Coordinates of C-alpha atoms in Angstrom, one line a residue:
Chain A
M1 CA 0.0 0.0 0.0
Q2 CA 1.1 3.4 -0.9
D3 CA 0.4 6.7 0.8
L4 CA -0.7 8.4 -2.4
D5 CA 0.2 12.0 -2.8
R6 CA -0.8 14.6 -5.4
D7 CA 1.6 13.1 -7.9
S8 CA 1.8 9.4 -7.0
V9 CA -2.0 9.0 -7.2
T10 CA -1.7 9.4 -11.0
A11 CA 0.8 6.6 -11.3
E12 CA -1.3 4.4 -9.1
A13 CA -4.4 5.0 -11.1
L14 CA -2.5 4.2 -14.3
A15 CA -1.1 1.0 -12.7
Q16 CA -4.7 -0.2 -11.9
M17 CA -5.6 0.2 -15.6
A18 CA -2.4 -1.4 -16.9
D19 CA -3.9 -4.8 -17.5
T20 CA -6.7 -3.5 -19.9
P21 CA -6.7 -6.2 -22.6
D22 CA -7.6 -3.8 -25.5
P23 CA -4.5 -1.8 -26.2
R24 CA -6.4 1.2 -27.7
L25 CA -8.7 1.4 -24.7
R26 CA -5.7 1.2 -22.4
E27 CA -4.0 4.0 -24.3
I28 CA -7.1 6.3 -24.4
M29 CA -8.0 5.8 -20.7
A30 CA -4.4 6.3 -19.6
A31 CA -4.1 9.5 -21.5
A32 CA -7.6 10.7 -20.3
T33 CA -6.6 10.0 -16.7
R34 CA -3.3 11.8 -17.0
H35 CA -4.8 14.9 -18.6
L36 CA -7.7 14.9 -16.1
H37 CA -5.2 14.8 -13.2
D38 CA -3.0 17.4 -14.8
F39 CA -6.0 19.7 -15.2
A40 CA -7.0 19.3 -11.5
R41 CA -3.4 20.0 -10.4
E42 CA -3.0 23.0 -12.6
V43 CA -6.1 24.7 -11.3
N44 CA -5.8 23.2 -7.8
L45 CA -9.3 22.0 -8.0
Q46 CA -11.2 22.4 -4.7
P47 CA -13.8 20.0 -3.4
D48 CA -16.7 22.4 -3.9
E49 CA -15.6 23.1 -7.5
W50 CA -15.2 19.4 -8.1
L51 CA -18.7 18.9 -6.8
A52 CA -20.1 21.6 -9.1
G53 CA -18.4 19.8 -12.0
I54 CA -20.1 16.5 -11.0
A55 CA -23.5 18.2 -10.7
F56 CA -22.9 19.9 -14.2
L57 CA -22.0 16.6 -15.9
T58 CA -24.9 14.9 -14.2
A59 CA -27.2 17.5 -15.6
V60 CA -25.7 17.2 -19.1
G61 CA -26.3 13.5 -19.0
Q62 CA -29.8 13.8 -17.6
A63 CA -30.7 16.3 -20.4
C64 CA -30.0 13.8 -23.1
T65 CA -33.0 12.2 -24.8
P66 CA -33.6 10.3 -28.1
F67 CA -34.0 13.7 -29.7
R68 CA -31.4 15.8 -27.9
Q69 CA -27.7 15.1 -27.4
E70 CA -26.4 17.5 -24.7
F71 CA -22.9 15.9 -24.5
I72 CA -22.3 16.4 -28.2
L73 CA -23.4 20.0 -27.7
L74 CA -20.9 20.3 -24.9
S75 CA -18.2 18.8 -27.1
D76 CA -19.2 21.2 -29.8
V77 CA -19.0 24.4 -27.7
L78 CA -15.7 23.4 -26.2
G79 CA -14.2 23.0 -29.7
L80 CA -13.6 19.3 -29.3
S81 CA -15.9 18.2 -32.1
R82 CA -14.1 20.5 -34.5
L83 CA -10.7 19.2 -33.4
V84 CA -11.7 15.5 -33.8
N85 CA -13.1 16.4 -37.2
V86 CA -9.9 18.2 -38.3
M87 CA -7.7 15.3 -37.2
H88 CA -9.9 12.8 -39.0
D89 CA -9.9 15.0 -42.1
A90 CA -6.1 15.3 -42.1
A91 CA -5.8 11.5 -42.1
G92 CA -8.2 10.7 -44.9
R93 CA -9.1 13.7 -47.1
E94 CA -7.2 14.2 -50.3
A95 CA -5.7 17.7 -50.7
T96 CA -8.1 18.4 -53.5
G97 CA -11.2 17.1 -51.5
T98 CA -13.9 19.4 -50.2
E99 CA -13.3 20.5 -46.6
T100 CA -15.5 18.8 -44.0
S101 CA -17.6 20.1 -41.2
L102 CA -19.5 18.7 -38.2
L103 CA -22.4 16.2 -38.7
G104 CA -24.1 17.6 -35.6
P105 CA -27.0 16.1 -33.7
F106 CA -29.7 16.7 -36.3
F107 CA -28.8 14.2 -39.0
R108 CA -31.4 11.5 -39.5
E109 CA -31.1 8.3 -41.4
Q110 CA -33.5 7.6 -44.3
A111 CA -34.5 11.1 -45.2
P112 CA -36.9 11.2 -48.2
E113 CA -35.6 11.0 -51.7
F114 CA -36.2 13.9 -54.1
A115 CA -35.9 14.3 -57.8
A116 CA -33.5 16.9 -59.2
G117 CA -34.9 20.4 -58.8
E118 CA -37.4 19.6 -56.1
S119 CA -37.5 21.4 -52.8
I120 CA -36.8 19.9 -49.4
A121 CA -39.1 22.6 -47.9
V122 CA -42.2 20.5 -47.9
H123 CA -44.0 21.6 -44.7
D124 CA -42.2 24.8 -43.7
T125 CA -42.2 26.7 -47.0
Q126 CA -41.7 30.2 -45.7
G127 CA -38.5 32.0 -46.5
T128 CA -36.4 33.0 -49.4
E129 CA -36.2 30.2 -52.0
V130 CA -32.8 29.4 -53.3
V131 CA -31.3 26.9 -55.7
I132 CA -28.1 25.0 -55.1
F133 CA -26.4 23.3 -58.0
G134 CA -23.1 22.0 -59.1
Q135 CA -21.2 18.8 -59.7
V136 CA -19.8 16.0 -57.7
T137 CA -16.3 14.9 -58.9
D138 CA -13.3 13.0 -57.7
G139 CA -10.1 14.8 -56.8
A140 CA -9.1 15.0 -60.4
G141 CA -12.4 16.5 -61.5
R142 CA -13.9 13.4 -63.0
P143 CA -17.7 13.3 -62.5
V144 CA -19.1 10.9 -59.9
A145 CA -22.5 9.6 -61.2
D146 CA -25.3 8.5 -58.9
A147 CA -23.7 10.0 -55.8
A148 CA -26.2 10.4 -52.9
I149 CA -26.4 14.0 -51.6
D150 CA -28.2 14.3 -48.2
I151 CA -28.9 17.8 -47.1
W152 CA -30.6 19.0 -43.9
Q153 CA -31.1 22.4 -42.4
T154 CA -33.3 24.6 -40.2
N155 CA -36.5 26.1 -41.5
A156 CA -36.7 29.9 -41.8
A157 CA -37.4 30.2 -38.1
G158 CA -34.1 28.5 -37.2
L159 CA -35.6 25.1 -36.1
Y160 CA -34.8 21.6 -37.3
D161 CA -37.7 19.3 -37.9
L162 CA -36.9 17.5 -34.6
Q163 CA -37.4 20.8 -32.8
A164 CA -40.3 22.2 -34.9
R165 CA -42.5 19.2 -35.0
D166 CA -43.0 15.8 -33.5
A167 CA -40.4 13.2 -34.5
T168 CA -42.7 11.4 -37.0
V169 CA -42.4 14.2 -39.5
M170 CA -39.3 14.7 -41.6
D171 CA -38.9 18.2 -43.2
M172 CA -36.1 20.4 -44.5
R173 CA -34.1 17.3 -45.3
G174 CA -33.8 15.0 -48.2
R175 CA -31.6 13.0 -50.6
F176 CA -30.7 13.9 -54.2
R177 CA -28.6 12.0 -56.7
T178 CA -26.2 13.1 -59.3
D179 CA -26.8 12.4 -62.9
A180 CA -24.4 10.7 -65.4
A181 CA -22.3 13.9 -65.5
G182 CA -22.1 14.1 -61.7
R183 CA -24.5 17.1 -61.8
Y184 CA -27.1 17.9 -59.1
H185 CA -29.5 20.7 -58.4
L186 CA -32.0 21.2 -55.7
R187 CA -34.3 23.8 -54.1
T188 CA -34.7 24.9 -50.5
V189 CA -35.4 28.0 -48.5
K190 CA -32.6 29.9 -47.1
P191 CA -31.8 28.8 -43.5
V192 CA -31.2 31.3 -40.7
G193 CA -28.6 31.3 -38.0
Y194 CA -29.8 29.9 -34.7
S195 CA -28.9 29.7 -31.1
I196 CA -27.9 26.4 -29.6
P197 CA -30.5 25.1 -27.1
M198 CA -30.1 27.5 -24.2
D199 CA -32.6 25.8 -21.8
G200 CA -30.1 23.1 -20.8
P201 CA -26.9 22.9 -18.8
V202 CA -24.7 23.6 -21.8
G203 CA -26.7 26.7 -22.7
R204 CA -26.5 27.9 -19.1
M205 CA -22.7 27.4 -19.2
T206 CA -22.3 29.4 -22.4
R207 CA -24.3 32.2 -20.8
L208 CA -22.0 32.3 -17.9
Q209 CA -19.2 32.6 -20.4
N210 CA -20.8 35.6 -22.1
R211 CA -21.0 33.8 -25.4
H212 CA -23.7 34.6 -28.0
G213 CA -24.5 31.0 -28.5
F214 CA -25.3 31.3 -32.2
R215 CA -24.4 29.3 -35.2
P216 CA -24.3 31.1 -38.5
A217 CA -26.9 30.0 -41.1
H218 CA -25.8 26.8 -42.8
I219 CA -27.0 23.8 -44.8
H220 CA -25.6 20.4 -43.8
V221 CA -24.4 18.2 -46.6
L222 CA -23.4 14.5 -46.7
V223 CA -22.2 13.1 -50.0
A224 CA -21.7 9.4 -50.4
A225 CA -20.7 7.2 -53.4
P226 CA -19.2 3.7 -53.6
G227 CA -15.4 3.8 -53.6
Y228 CA -15.2 7.3 -52.1
R229 CA -14.8 8.6 -48.6
E230 CA -18.0 9.8 -47.1
L231 CA -18.0 13.6 -47.2
V232 CA -19.7 15.3 -44.2
T233 CA -19.7 19.0 -44.6
A234 CA -21.9 22.1 -44.6
L235 CA -22.3 25.3 -46.6
Y236 CA -22.3 28.5 -44.5
F237 CA -23.9 31.8 -45.6
A238 CA -21.5 34.7 -45.9
D239 CA -24.1 37.3 -44.9
D240 CA -24.7 35.9 -41.4
P241 CA -23.6 38.3 -38.7
N242 CA -22.0 35.4 -36.8
I243 CA -20.1 33.9 -39.7
A244 CA -16.8 34.6 -38.0
S245 CA -17.8 33.5 -34.5
D246 CA -19.7 30.2 -34.9
T247 CA -20.2 29.0 -31.3
V248 CA -19.3 25.4 -32.3
F249 CA -16.3 26.3 -34.6
G250 CA -17.7 24.6 -37.7
V251 CA -16.9 27.3 -40.4
S252 CA -14.1 27.1 -42.9
Q253 CA -13.5 29.7 -45.6
S254 CA -13.9 27.3 -48.4
L255 CA -17.4 26.4 -47.2
V256 CA -18.8 29.9 -47.2
V257 CA -21.3 30.7 -49.9
A258 CA -23.7 33.5 -51.0
E259 CA -26.8 33.1 -53.2
R260 CA -26.8 35.2 -56.4
L261 CA -29.2 36.0 -59.2
G262 CA -28.1 35.5 -62.7
L263 CA -25.4 32.9 -62.1
P264 CA -24.2 31.3 -65.3
D265 CA -25.4 27.7 -65.8
S266 CA -28.1 28.0 -63.1
P267 CA -30.7 25.5 -64.0
M268 CA -33.4 27.8 -62.5
P269 CA -32.4 31.3 -63.6
G270 CA -35.3 33.0 -61.9
L271 CA -34.2 32.2 -58.4
P272 CA -31.2 33.2 -56.3
A273 CA -28.6 30.4 -56.7
I274 CA -25.5 28.9 -55.2
H275 CA -23.0 27.0 -57.3
Y276 CA -21.0 24.5 -55.3
D277 CA -19.0 21.6 -56.6
F278 CA -18.2 18.8 -54.2
R279 CA -14.9 16.9 -54.6
L280 CA -14.6 13.5 -53.1
S281 CA -11.6 11.7 -51.8
R282 CA -10.9 8.1 -52.5
D283 CA -12.1 5.7 -49.8
A284 CA -9.6 4.5 -47.2
A285 CA -10.4 1.5 -45.0
E286 CA -12.2 3.5 -42.4
G287 CA -15.8 3.0 -43.5
S288 CA -18.3 5.3 -41.9
G289 CA -16.4 5.8 -38.7
G290 CA -15.9 9.4 -39.6
R291 CA -19.1 11.1 -38.5
V292 CA -18.6 13.7 -35.8
G293 CA -22.2 13.5 -34.7
A294 CA -25.0 11.0 -34.7
D295 CA -28.7 10.5 -34.5
P296 CA -29.3 11.2 -30.7
S297 CA -31.6 8.2 -30.3
R298 CA -28.6 6.0 -31.1
L299 CA -26.6 7.3 -28.1
M300 CA -29.1 6.5 -25.4
P301 CA -28.2 3.6 -23.1
A302 CA -30.3 0.5 -23.4
A303 CA -33.0 0.3 -20.8
G304 CA -32.5 -1.9 -17.8
Chain B
M1 CA -13.0 34.0 -39.7
Q2 CA -10.2 31.5 -39.3
D3 CA -9.6 28.2 -41.0
L4 CA -9.1 26.4 -37.7
D5 CA -6.6 23.6 -37.7
R6 CA -5.7 21.1 -35.0
D7 CA -3.8 23.7 -33.0
S8 CA -5.6 27.0 -33.7
V9 CA -9.0 25.5 -32.7
T10 CA -7.8 25.5 -29.1
A11 CA -6.9 29.2 -29.2
E12 CA -10.2 30.0 -30.8
A13 CA -12.1 28.1 -28.2
L14 CA -10.3 29.9 -25.4
A15 CA -10.9 33.2 -27.2
Q16 CA -14.6 32.6 -27.2
M17 CA -14.5 32.0 -23.4
A18 CA -12.3 34.9 -22.6
D19 CA -15.1 37.3 -21.6
T20 CA -16.3 35.0 -18.8
P21 CA -17.0 37.5 -16.0
D22 CA -16.2 35.1 -13.1
P23 CA -12.4 34.8 -13.1
R24 CA -12.3 31.4 -11.5
L25 CA -14.8 29.9 -13.9
R26 CA -12.8 31.4 -16.7
E27 CA -9.6 29.8 -15.4
I28 CA -11.1 26.4 -14.8
M29 CA -12.9 26.2 -18.2
A30 CA -9.8 27.4 -20.0
A31 CA -7.7 24.8 -18.4
A32 CA -10.3 22.1 -18.9
T33 CA -10.6 22.9 -22.6
R34 CA -6.8 23.0 -23.1
H35 CA -6.3 19.6 -21.4
L36 CA -9.3 18.1 -23.2
H37 CA -7.8 19.2 -26.6
D38 CA -4.3 18.0 -25.5
F39 CA -5.8 14.6 -24.7
A40 CA -7.5 14.4 -28.0
R41 CA -4.4 15.4 -29.9
E42 CA -2.2 13.0 -28.0
V43 CA -4.3 9.9 -28.8
N44 CA -5.4 11.2 -32.2
L45 CA -8.9 10.6 -31.1
Q46 CA -11.0 9.2 -34.0
P47 CA -14.7 10.0 -34.6
D48 CA -15.9 6.6 -33.7
E49 CA -13.9 6.7 -30.5
W50 CA -15.2 10.2 -29.7
L51 CA -18.8 8.9 -30.3
A52 CA -18.1 6.0 -27.9
G53 CA -17.0 8.5 -25.3
I54 CA -20.2 10.6 -25.9
A55 CA -22.3 7.5 -25.4
F56 CA -20.4 6.5 -22.3
L57 CA -20.8 9.9 -20.6
T58 CA -24.4 9.9 -21.6
A59 CA -24.9 6.5 -19.9
V60 CA -23.1 7.7 -16.8
G61 CA -25.4 10.7 -16.6
Q62 CA -28.5 8.7 -17.2
A63 CA -27.5 6.2 -14.4
C64 CA -27.6 9.0 -11.8
T65 CA -30.6 9.0 -9.5
P66 CA -31.3 10.6 -6.1
F67 CA -29.7 7.4 -4.6
R68 CA -26.9 6.8 -7.0
Q69 CA -24.1 9.0 -8.2
E70 CA -22.4 7.4 -11.2
F71 CA -20.2 10.5 -12.0
I72 CA -18.7 10.5 -8.5
L73 CA -18.0 6.8 -9.0
L74 CA -16.3 7.6 -12.3
S75 CA -14.2 10.3 -10.6
D76 CA -13.4 7.8 -7.8
V77 CA -12.2 5.0 -10.0
L78 CA -10.1 7.4 -12.1
G79 CA -8.3 8.6 -9.0
L80 CA -9.6 12.2 -9.4
S81 CA -11.5 12.2 -6.1
R82 CA -8.4 11.1 -4.2
L83 CA -6.4 13.8 -5.9
V84 CA -8.9 16.5 -5.1
N85 CA -9.0 15.3 -1.5
V86 CA -5.2 15.3 -1.2
M87 CA -4.9 18.8 -2.6
H88 CA -7.6 20.1 -0.2
D89 CA -5.9 18.3 2.6
A90 CA -2.5 19.8 1.9
A91 CA -4.0 23.3 2.0
G92 CA -5.9 23.0 5.3
R93 CA -4.8 20.1 7.4
E94 CA -2.2 20.6 10.1
A95 CA 0.7 18.3 10.1
T96 CA -0.5 16.6 13.3
G97 CA -4.1 16.3 12.1
T98 CA -5.6 12.9 11.2
E99 CA -5.3 12.1 7.5
T100 CA -8.5 12.4 5.5
S101 CA -10.3 10.1 3.0
L102 CA -13.2 10.3 0.6
L103 CA -16.7 11.2 1.8
G104 CA -18.1 9.0 -1.0
P105 CA -21.7 8.9 -2.2
F106 CA -23.3 7.2 0.9
F107 CA -23.1 9.9 3.5
R108 CA -26.5 11.1 4.6
E109 CA -27.4 14.1 6.6
Q110 CA -29.2 13.8 9.9
A111 CA -28.2 10.3 10.8
P112 CA -29.7 9.1 14.2
E113 CA -27.9 10.1 17.4
F114 CA -26.6 7.4 19.7
A115 CA -25.4 7.4 23.3
A116 CA -21.8 6.3 24.0
G117 CA -21.4 2.5 23.7
E118 CA -24.6 1.9 21.6
S119 CA -24.4 0.1 18.3
I120 CA -25.2 1.6 14.9
A121 CA -26.2 -1.9 13.7
V122 CA -29.9 -1.6 14.5
H123 CA -31.6 -3.5 11.7
D124 CA -28.7 -5.5 10.2
T125 CA -27.1 -7.0 13.3
Q126 CA -25.3 -10.0 11.7
G127 CA -21.5 -10.0 11.7
T128 CA -18.7 -9.7 14.2
E129 CA -19.4 -7.1 16.8
V130 CA -16.5 -4.6 17.4
V131 CA -15.9 -1.7 19.7
I132 CA -14.2 1.5 18.5
F133 CA -13.0 3.9 21.1
G134 CA -10.5 6.8 21.6
Q135 CA -10.2 10.5 22.0
V136 CA -10.7 13.5 19.8
T137 CA -8.1 16.1 20.4
D138 CA -6.6 19.2 18.7
G139 CA -3.2 19.1 17.1
A140 CA -1.5 19.6 20.5
G141 CA -3.3 16.7 22.1
R142 CA -5.8 18.8 24.0
P143 CA -9.3 17.1 24.3
V144 CA -12.1 18.4 22.2
A145 CA -15.4 18.0 24.2
D146 CA -18.8 17.5 22.6
A147 CA -17.4 16.8 19.1
A148 CA -19.9 15.1 16.8
I149 CA -18.6 11.9 15.3
D150 CA -20.7 10.6 12.4
I151 CA -19.9 7.1 11.2
W152 CA -21.4 5.1 8.4
Q153 CA -20.5 1.8 6.8
T154 CA -21.9 -1.3 5.0
N155 CA -23.6 -4.1 6.8
A156 CA -21.9 -7.5 7.0
A157 CA -23.2 -8.3 3.4
G158 CA -21.3 -5.3 2.0
L159 CA -24.4 -3.1 1.4
Y160 CA -25.1 0.5 2.6
D161 CA -28.6 1.1 3.9
L162 CA -29.4 3.0 0.6
Q163 CA -28.6 -0.3 -1.2
A164 CA -30.0 -2.8 1.3
R165 CA -33.3 -1.1 2.1
D166 CA -35.7 1.6 0.9
A167 CA -34.5 5.1 1.5
T168 CA -36.8 5.7 4.4
V169 CA -34.7 3.5 6.7
M170 CA -31.3 4.6 8.1
D171 CA -29.1 1.8 9.3
M172 CA -25.4 1.2 9.9
R173 CA -24.9 5.0 10.5
G174 CA -25.2 7.3 13.4
R175 CA -23.8 10.2 15.4
F176 CA -21.9 10.0 18.7
R177 CA -20.5 12.8 20.8
T178 CA -17.3 13.0 22.8
D179 CA -17.4 13.6 26.6
A180 CA -15.7 16.3 28.6
A181 CA -12.4 14.6 28.1
G182 CA -12.8 14.2 24.4
R183 CA -13.5 10.5 24.7
Y184 CA -15.9 8.4 22.6
H185 CA -16.8 4.8 22.3
L186 CA -19.2 3.0 20.0
R187 CA -20.2 -0.4 18.8
T188 CA -20.8 -1.7 15.3
V189 CA -20.4 -4.9 13.3
K190 CA -17.3 -5.3 11.2
P191 CA -17.9 -4.2 7.7
V192 CA -16.8 -6.2 4.7
G193 CA -15.1 -5.1 1.5
Y194 CA -17.5 -4.6 -1.4
S195 CA -17.5 -4.1 -5.1
I196 CA -18.5 -0.8 -6.5
P197 CA -21.8 -1.1 -8.4
M198 CA -21.0 -3.2 -11.5
D199 CA -24.3 -2.9 -13.2
G200 CA -23.7 0.6 -14.5
P201 CA -21.4 2.1 -17.2
V202 CA -18.6 2.7 -14.7
G203 CA -18.7 -0.9 -13.5
R204 CA -18.6 -2.0 -17.2
M205 CA -15.6 0.2 -17.8
T206 CA -13.7 -1.3 -14.9
R207 CA -14.4 -4.8 -16.1
L208 CA -13.0 -3.8 -19.5
Q209 CA -9.9 -2.7 -17.6
N210 CA -9.6 -6.1 -15.8
R211 CA -9.9 -4.4 -12.4
H212 CA -11.3 -6.2 -9.5
G213 CA -13.6 -3.3 -8.6
F214 CA -13.4 -3.8 -4.8
R215 CA -13.0 -1.5 -2.0
P216 CA -11.4 -2.9 1.2
A217 CA -13.6 -3.0 4.3
H218 CA -13.8 0.4 5.9
I219 CA -15.8 2.6 8.2
H220 CA -16.5 6.2 7.2
V221 CA -15.9 8.9 9.8
L222 CA -16.8 12.5 9.9
V223 CA -15.7 14.5 13.0
A224 CA -17.0 18.0 13.5
A225 CA -16.6 20.5 16.3
P226 CA -16.9 24.3 16.4
G227 CA -13.6 26.1 15.6
Y228 CA -12.1 23.0 13.9
R229 CA -11.8 21.9 10.3
E230 CA -14.3 19.2 9.5
L231 CA -12.5 15.9 9.4
V232 CA -13.7 13.5 6.7
T233 CA -11.9 10.3 6.9
A234 CA -12.3 6.5 7.1
L235 CA -10.7 3.5 8.9
Y236 CA -9.6 0.6 6.8
F237 CA -9.2 -3.0 8.0
A238 CA -5.8 -4.4 7.7
D239 CA -6.9 -8.0 7.0
D240 CA -8.9 -7.1 3.9
P241 CA -7.4 -8.9 0.8
N242 CA -7.7 -5.6 -1.2
I243 CA -6.2 -3.3 1.4
A244 CA -3.4 -2.5 -1.1
S245 CA -5.5 -2.1 -4.2
D246 CA -8.6 0.0 -3.3
T247 CA -10.3 0.6 -6.6
V248 CA -11.0 4.2 -5.5
F249 CA -7.6 4.9 -4.0
G250 CA -8.9 5.9 -0.6
V251 CA -6.5 4.1 1.8
S252 CA -3.7 5.7 3.7
Q253 CA -1.3 3.8 6.0
S254 CA -2.2 5.9 9.0
L255 CA -5.9 5.0 8.6
V256 CA -5.4 1.2 8.6
V257 CA -6.7 -0.5 11.8
A258 CA -7.2 -4.0 13.2
E259 CA -9.6 -5.1 15.9
R260 CA -8.0 -6.8 18.9
L261 CA -9.2 -8.5 22.1
G262 CA -7.7 -7.3 25.4
L263 CA -6.8 -3.9 24.4
P264 CA -5.8 -1.7 27.4
D265 CA -8.4 0.9 28.2
S266 CA -11.1 -0.8 26.1
P267 CA -14.5 0.3 27.7
M268 CA -15.9 -3.1 26.6
P269 CA -13.2 -5.6 27.3
G270 CA -15.2 -8.6 26.2
L271 CA -15.4 -7.5 22.5
P272 CA -12.7 -7.1 19.8
A273 CA -11.8 -3.4 19.9
I274 CA -10.1 -0.7 17.9
H275 CA -8.4 2.2 19.6
Y276 CA -8.3 5.3 17.3
D277 CA -7.7 8.9 18.3
F278 CA -8.7 11.6 15.9
R279 CA -6.7 14.8 15.8
L280 CA -8.4 17.9 14.4
S281 CA -6.9 20.8 12.7
R282 CA -7.9 24.4 13.4
D283 CA -10.6 25.8 11.1
A284 CA -9.6 27.9 8.2
A285 CA -12.1 30.1 6.4
E286 CA -13.2 27.4 4.0
G287 CA -16.4 26.2 5.8
S288 CA -17.8 22.9 4.7
G289 CA -16.6 23.1 1.1
G290 CA -14.2 20.3 1.7
R291 CA -16.3 17.2 1.2
V292 CA -15.2 15.0 -1.7
G293 CA -18.6 13.4 -2.0
A294 CA -22.2 14.3 -1.4
D295 CA -25.7 12.9 -0.8
P296 CA -26.6 11.9 -4.4
S297 CA -30.1 13.5 -4.1
R298 CA -28.4 16.9 -3.9
L299 CA -26.7 16.4 -7.3
M300 CA -29.8 15.8 -9.4
P301 CA -30.8 18.7 -11.7
A302 CA -34.0 20.5 -10.7
A303 CA -37.0 19.2 -12.8
G304 CA -38.2 21.3 -15.7

């Protein structure tokens, strides 16, 4: 038995985990424990502060439901989600590939399929109608035919379908496919920037940090085609006042767009349009393990 | 707007928190964010691993109830609780003061009062009866009269009352008071070592780490007297097979005891006895902010 002091307790904790059979779990938990202890030592964490942290994490966990993922939100506002996304991107994206962004907690599997030119704004049709068109290619500019393009976004009030309606209705989301030349076009209404949910523990934390809590207006995009790396990204609107201070750090310059009238090649010349080409990277062995986000219902513990 | 990379995302996250009005919250959140990012970079955390972590923390939060604190348990098995306790101790405990230990999640306010010599084993009386006696003094050995001594422990089956019975019954816990000479004596049954709860996410984690999950047999003690620092400690039994590998790192050599027959001064010579004197430190300004643990019901978020 050791009389553990403020340094030796870390070594002892690591020693107790040293027989973990899975080497990656051992590595991750050892690093997590070391950094957790380093954090506590650096700030000289006091018992009442530790207890406040326990109460906060408990509240974050209790706020999670099949339709709300408060821990992903916490990861997002701390910049961790962006960091994980950047590291994943560095490993598998080709230099020519479209930059990625966060999947977020509002993606849903099996969104409805639409034909080229149709609008995903089926129930909530208010707002400025815009066209998005372009081409999906590989890194060398060769067209990718029959690629699936999932898009999802808020309505013009800043709400996703899961927030605006009961969960049985899908709206403001859908899947399109590229034609033989890799081309796509679709209609939607312009999304607006929105606040992260402020009625939970993470929202309360950001208020205590004097943060505005807003994401700039954006449209999520997921492009998938056999043989190519799944592209999880988003298009951000240049005219949003918070374009430079996204509270979840999702924006990259190359993903910023602006709708314009009279764009050459627009398939619907009467409407404001965005021309955006997506460039895919070749598939590595990683499969679909690259989504920084998930359907919240998949992250709830099994009952009992 | 910045194109955030794996390093600049940390600076940007800290910049967004830089206007936090409370300087201590700002300091703690900045350090937590830096260490969290350092951890993710060190292990090159992948999206599917990040998602597994989100699901784990969600499960930990969902496992918390007014009678169970799974996040304290997580802190315990990672050695964080011990570390916070050690740092707190270093700041306020006099060199002559009794060493401290973890409060844990089973302390309850307003345990029943007992007269000297009575037994806290009221409902669960099975097991080896033992006497504990001694004196409460200040650092110079001067008696502290009328000090309150709370003790709580498992029954002989390794269960606390909150686990063995419904929450309306208090058992295996109680408060004694020292006499004019600072002396106390009490009876109980010898506790046994026990496994941390293995049916929750933290238990599952420790199984994946090949840890035994046991705490050595111990009796929790909280000594309070006006003008003195609250002493939160525990006595550990030398003959427990896990005395050197407590899964929550609570044991210190000076807190290890063994019951003996025929101890001099035992007030109940017919029973195995433990003689333990508690030495208090003078009170600093910190109040009762020094408890590394809490009644689980106090850590649940308010409804709605």
